[in-house]
Amino acid sequence: MRAEPTGSPDTILVCVRGNSGAGKSSIARELRRRHGRGCALVEQDYLRRIVLRERDRPGGVAPALIEQTARFALDHGYHVVLEGILHASRYRAVLTSLRDGHRGRSLFCYLDVSLPETLRRHLTRPQAGEFTAEQMSGWYADHDVLGWPDELVLPETTSFAEAVETIAAAAGLPQAGRDDGPLRVTP
């Protein structure tokens, strides 16, 4: 099955995946902040939990909304930073469709963080009281990589700054941090 073309040769798609507490949201937000205007942030948690108020279970509609949102931004000339747990078992088809259909550069990154480190990091987060270590253990998927030859897998020893710089460089995502001037938008 051929993926529907999306974006342009000039757009960049970056996908940051990993378990809860791995640092993907912070990294994705920093990538977007450093890039400035013209870069859309597509957060799995926001679309699934806030917009749809849906649990992450097989058969849900969140994967389709996430794909549609990323495609919309790419088709309108935005670079996209997509982030979320995005379990391979439920999101592989959507991620494959985005990768195969995107006309520009795409980078899929997995933050490979062990369960003990995930739980340690969780204690430092503002949402630490929202769910327990036991709940996080139930969600944890060990080494949930996509297995693609060009997938960037970062170990838990990678610092926040190193992760941001490595991902930006590997994706070719400019880090100019411009918030002024007109947006480069194509209909």
Short mmCIF file of C-alpha atoms in Angstrom, two decimals:
data_model
loop_
_atom_site.label_atom_id
_atom_site.label_comp_id
_atom_site.label_asym_id
_atom_site.label_seq_id
_atom_site.Cartn_x
_atom_site.Cartn_y
_atom_site.Cartn_z
CA MET A 1 0.00 0.00 0.00
CA ARG A 2 1.45 3.36 -1.06
CA ALA A 3 1.40 6.20 1.48
CA GLU A 4 -0.36 9.43 0.51
CA PRO A 5 2.27 12.12 -0.24
CA THR A 6 2.53 14.88 2.36
CA GLY A 7 4.64 17.95 2.97
CA SER A 8 7.24 19.24 0.54
CA PRO A 9 10.95 18.63 -0.11
CA ASP A 10 11.58 21.57 2.26
CA THR A 11 9.59 20.32 5.28
CA ILE A 12 11.15 18.34 8.11
CA LEU A 13 9.37 15.74 10.25
CA VAL A 14 10.91 14.80 13.59
CA CYS A 15 9.28 12.12 15.75
CA VAL A 16 10.47 11.71 19.35
CA ARG A 17 9.21 8.52 21.01
CA GLY A 18 9.82 6.93 24.39
CA ASN A 19 8.22 5.79 27.61
CA SER A 20 6.49 8.10 30.07
CA GLY A 21 9.13 10.14 31.87
CA ALA A 22 11.83 9.58 29.24
CA GLY A 23 12.08 13.30 28.44
CA LYS A 24 10.43 13.34 25.02
CA SER A 25 8.03 16.23 25.73
CA SER A 26 10.80 18.46 27.09
CA ILE A 27 13.07 17.63 24.16
CA ALA A 28 10.32 18.19 21.58
CA ARG A 29 9.32 21.53 23.11
CA GLU A 30 12.95 22.67 23.16
CA LEU A 31 13.46 21.66 19.51
CA ARG A 32 10.45 23.75 18.57
CA ARG A 33 11.49 26.68 20.78
CA ARG A 34 14.98 26.73 19.30
CA HIS A 35 13.59 26.60 15.77
CA GLY A 36 11.05 29.36 16.29
CA ARG A 37 8.04 30.09 14.09
CA GLY A 38 7.17 27.66 11.34
CA CYS A 39 7.55 24.52 13.43
CA ALA A 40 4.42 22.73 14.69
CA LEU A 41 4.46 20.68 17.89
CA VAL A 42 2.15 17.65 17.71
CA GLU A 43 1.80 16.06 21.15
CA GLN A 44 0.19 12.64 21.46
CA ASP A 45 -0.96 13.32 25.03
CA TYR A 46 -2.66 16.59 24.12
CA LEU A 47 -4.55 15.16 21.15
CA ARG A 48 -5.42 11.84 22.81
CA ARG A 49 -6.03 12.86 26.43
CA ILE A 50 -7.23 16.46 26.14
CA VAL A 51 -8.87 16.79 22.72
CA LEU A 52 -10.37 13.28 22.49
CA ARG A 53 -10.25 12.23 26.16
CA GLU A 54 -9.46 8.75 24.91
CA ARG A 55 -7.49 5.94 26.55
CA ASP A 56 -4.52 4.59 24.59
CA ARG A 57 -6.01 1.26 23.57
CA PRO A 58 -6.21 -0.70 20.32
CA GLY A 59 -8.98 0.54 18.04
CA GLY A 60 -8.88 4.15 19.24
CA VAL A 61 -9.12 7.14 16.90
CA ALA A 62 -6.13 9.04 18.34
CA PRO A 63 -3.62 7.57 15.86
CA ALA A 64 -5.68 8.86 12.93
CA LEU A 65 -6.04 12.33 14.48
CA ILE A 66 -2.30 12.49 15.19
CA GLU A 67 -1.48 11.53 11.60
CA GLN A 68 -4.01 13.99 10.18
CA THR A 69 -2.65 16.81 12.36
CA ALA A 70 0.96 16.13 11.37
CA ARG A 71 0.01 15.91 7.68
CA PHE A 72 -1.99 19.16 7.86
CA ALA A 73 0.98 21.05 9.29
CA LEU A 74 3.44 19.52 6.80
CA ASP A 75 1.09 20.25 3.88
CA HIS A 76 0.96 23.90 4.96
CA GLY A 77 4.73 24.30 5.00
CA TYR A 78 5.43 23.76 8.69
CA HIS A 79 8.18 21.55 10.02
CA VAL A 80 6.66 19.10 12.53
CA VAL A 81 7.96 17.77 15.83
CA LEU A 82 5.72 14.85 16.79
CA GLU A 83 6.16 13.42 20.26
CA GLY A 84 4.60 10.76 22.40
CA ILE A 85 4.89 7.26 23.76
CA LEU A 86 3.50 6.13 20.39
CA HIS A 87 3.76 2.40 21.16
CA ALA A 88 4.98 0.53 18.10
CA SER A 89 2.17 -2.01 18.43
CA ARG A 90 -0.54 0.66 17.96
CA TYR A 91 1.21 3.44 16.04
CA ARG A 92 3.55 1.63 13.61
CA ALA A 93 1.09 1.91 10.69
CA VAL A 94 0.59 5.66 11.23
CA LEU A 95 4.31 6.32 11.67
CA THR A 96 5.13 4.23 8.59
CA SER A 97 2.55 6.15 6.57
CA LEU A 98 4.06 9.48 7.66
CA ARG A 99 7.61 8.31 6.96
CA ASP A 100 6.79 6.84 3.55
CA GLY A 101 4.54 9.71 2.46
CA HIS A 102 6.66 12.64 3.61
CA ARG A 103 8.38 14.37 0.69
CA GLY A 104 10.99 16.04 2.93
CA ARG A 105 13.44 14.81 5.54
CA SER A 106 12.13 12.60 8.34
CA LEU A 107 13.81 11.49 11.54
CA PHE A 108 12.35 8.99 13.98
CA CYS A 109 14.04 8.96 17.37
CA TYR A 110 13.54 6.65 20.33
CA LEU A 111 14.63 7.57 23.86
CA ASP A 112 15.74 4.23 25.30
CA VAL A 113 15.35 4.74 29.05
CA SER A 114 15.21 1.86 31.55
CA LEU A 115 12.28 1.46 33.94
CA PRO A 116 14.32 2.38 37.06
CA GLU A 117 15.57 5.57 35.37
CA THR A 118 12.07 6.36 34.09
CA LEU A 119 10.70 6.09 37.63
CA ARG A 120 13.55 8.22 39.03
CA ARG A 121 12.91 10.95 36.44
CA HIS A 122 9.18 10.84 37.09
CA LEU A 123 9.71 11.94 40.69
CA THR A 124 11.21 15.23 39.42
CA ARG A 125 8.24 16.08 37.16
CA PRO A 126 5.36 18.44 37.99
CA GLN A 127 2.87 15.64 37.25
CA ALA A 128 4.57 13.21 39.67
CA GLY A 129 1.43 13.11 41.82
CA GLU A 130 -0.91 12.34 38.92
CA PHE A 131 0.07 8.67 38.62
CA THR A 132 2.02 6.11 40.62
CA ALA A 133 5.17 4.13 39.94
CA GLU A 134 2.97 1.03 39.74
CA GLN A 135 0.85 2.61 37.00
CA MET A 136 3.96 3.67 35.10
CA SER A 137 5.35 0.15 35.36
CA GLY A 138 2.18 -1.13 33.71
CA TRP A 139 2.57 1.28 30.78
CA TYR A 140 6.29 0.68 30.35
CA ALA A 141 7.38 -0.99 27.10
CA ASP A 142 11.00 -2.11 27.18
CA HIS A 143 13.08 -1.06 24.13
CA ASP A 144 9.97 -0.29 22.01
CA VAL A 145 11.97 0.66 18.92
CA LEU A 146 10.50 0.58 15.43
CA GLY A 147 13.52 -1.34 14.17
CA TRP A 148 14.05 0.87 11.12
CA PRO A 149 17.67 1.08 9.92
CA ASP A 150 17.66 4.89 10.13
CA GLU A 151 15.91 5.13 13.52
CA LEU A 152 17.97 7.18 15.98
CA VAL A 153 18.07 5.43 19.36
CA LEU A 154 19.43 7.54 22.22
CA PRO A 155 20.49 5.80 25.46
CA GLU A 156 19.45 7.04 28.89
CA THR A 157 22.98 8.41 29.42
CA THR A 158 22.29 11.09 26.79
CA SER A 159 21.83 14.47 28.47
CA PHE A 160 18.94 16.77 27.62
CA ALA A 161 21.23 19.20 25.77
CA GLU A 162 22.96 16.37 23.89
CA ALA A 163 19.60 14.90 22.86
CA VAL A 164 18.30 18.23 21.54
CA GLU A 165 21.51 18.94 19.63
CA THR A 166 21.83 15.40 18.26
CA ILE A 167 18.22 15.27 17.06
CA ALA A 168 18.32 18.76 15.52
CA ALA A 169 21.56 17.96 13.68
CA ALA A 170 20.42 14.52 12.50
CA ALA A 171 17.12 15.93 11.22
CA GLY A 172 18.66 19.07 9.75
CA LEU A 173 16.16 21.14 11.75
CA PRO A 174 17.40 24.75 11.84
CA GLN A 175 17.78 26.15 15.34
CA ALA A 176 17.56 29.87 14.50
CA GLY A 177 14.93 30.63 17.16
CA ARG A 178 13.15 33.25 15.07
CA ASP A 179 9.82 34.46 16.35
CA ASP A 180 9.64 37.57 14.19
CA GLY A 181 8.74 38.05 10.56
CA PRO A 182 6.15 36.37 8.41
CA LEU A 183 5.55 32.66 8.43
CA ARG A 184 6.61 30.66 5.42
CA VAL A 185 3.28 29.02 4.67
CA THR A 186 2.28 27.30 1.45
CA PRO A 187 -1.37 26.51 0.72
#
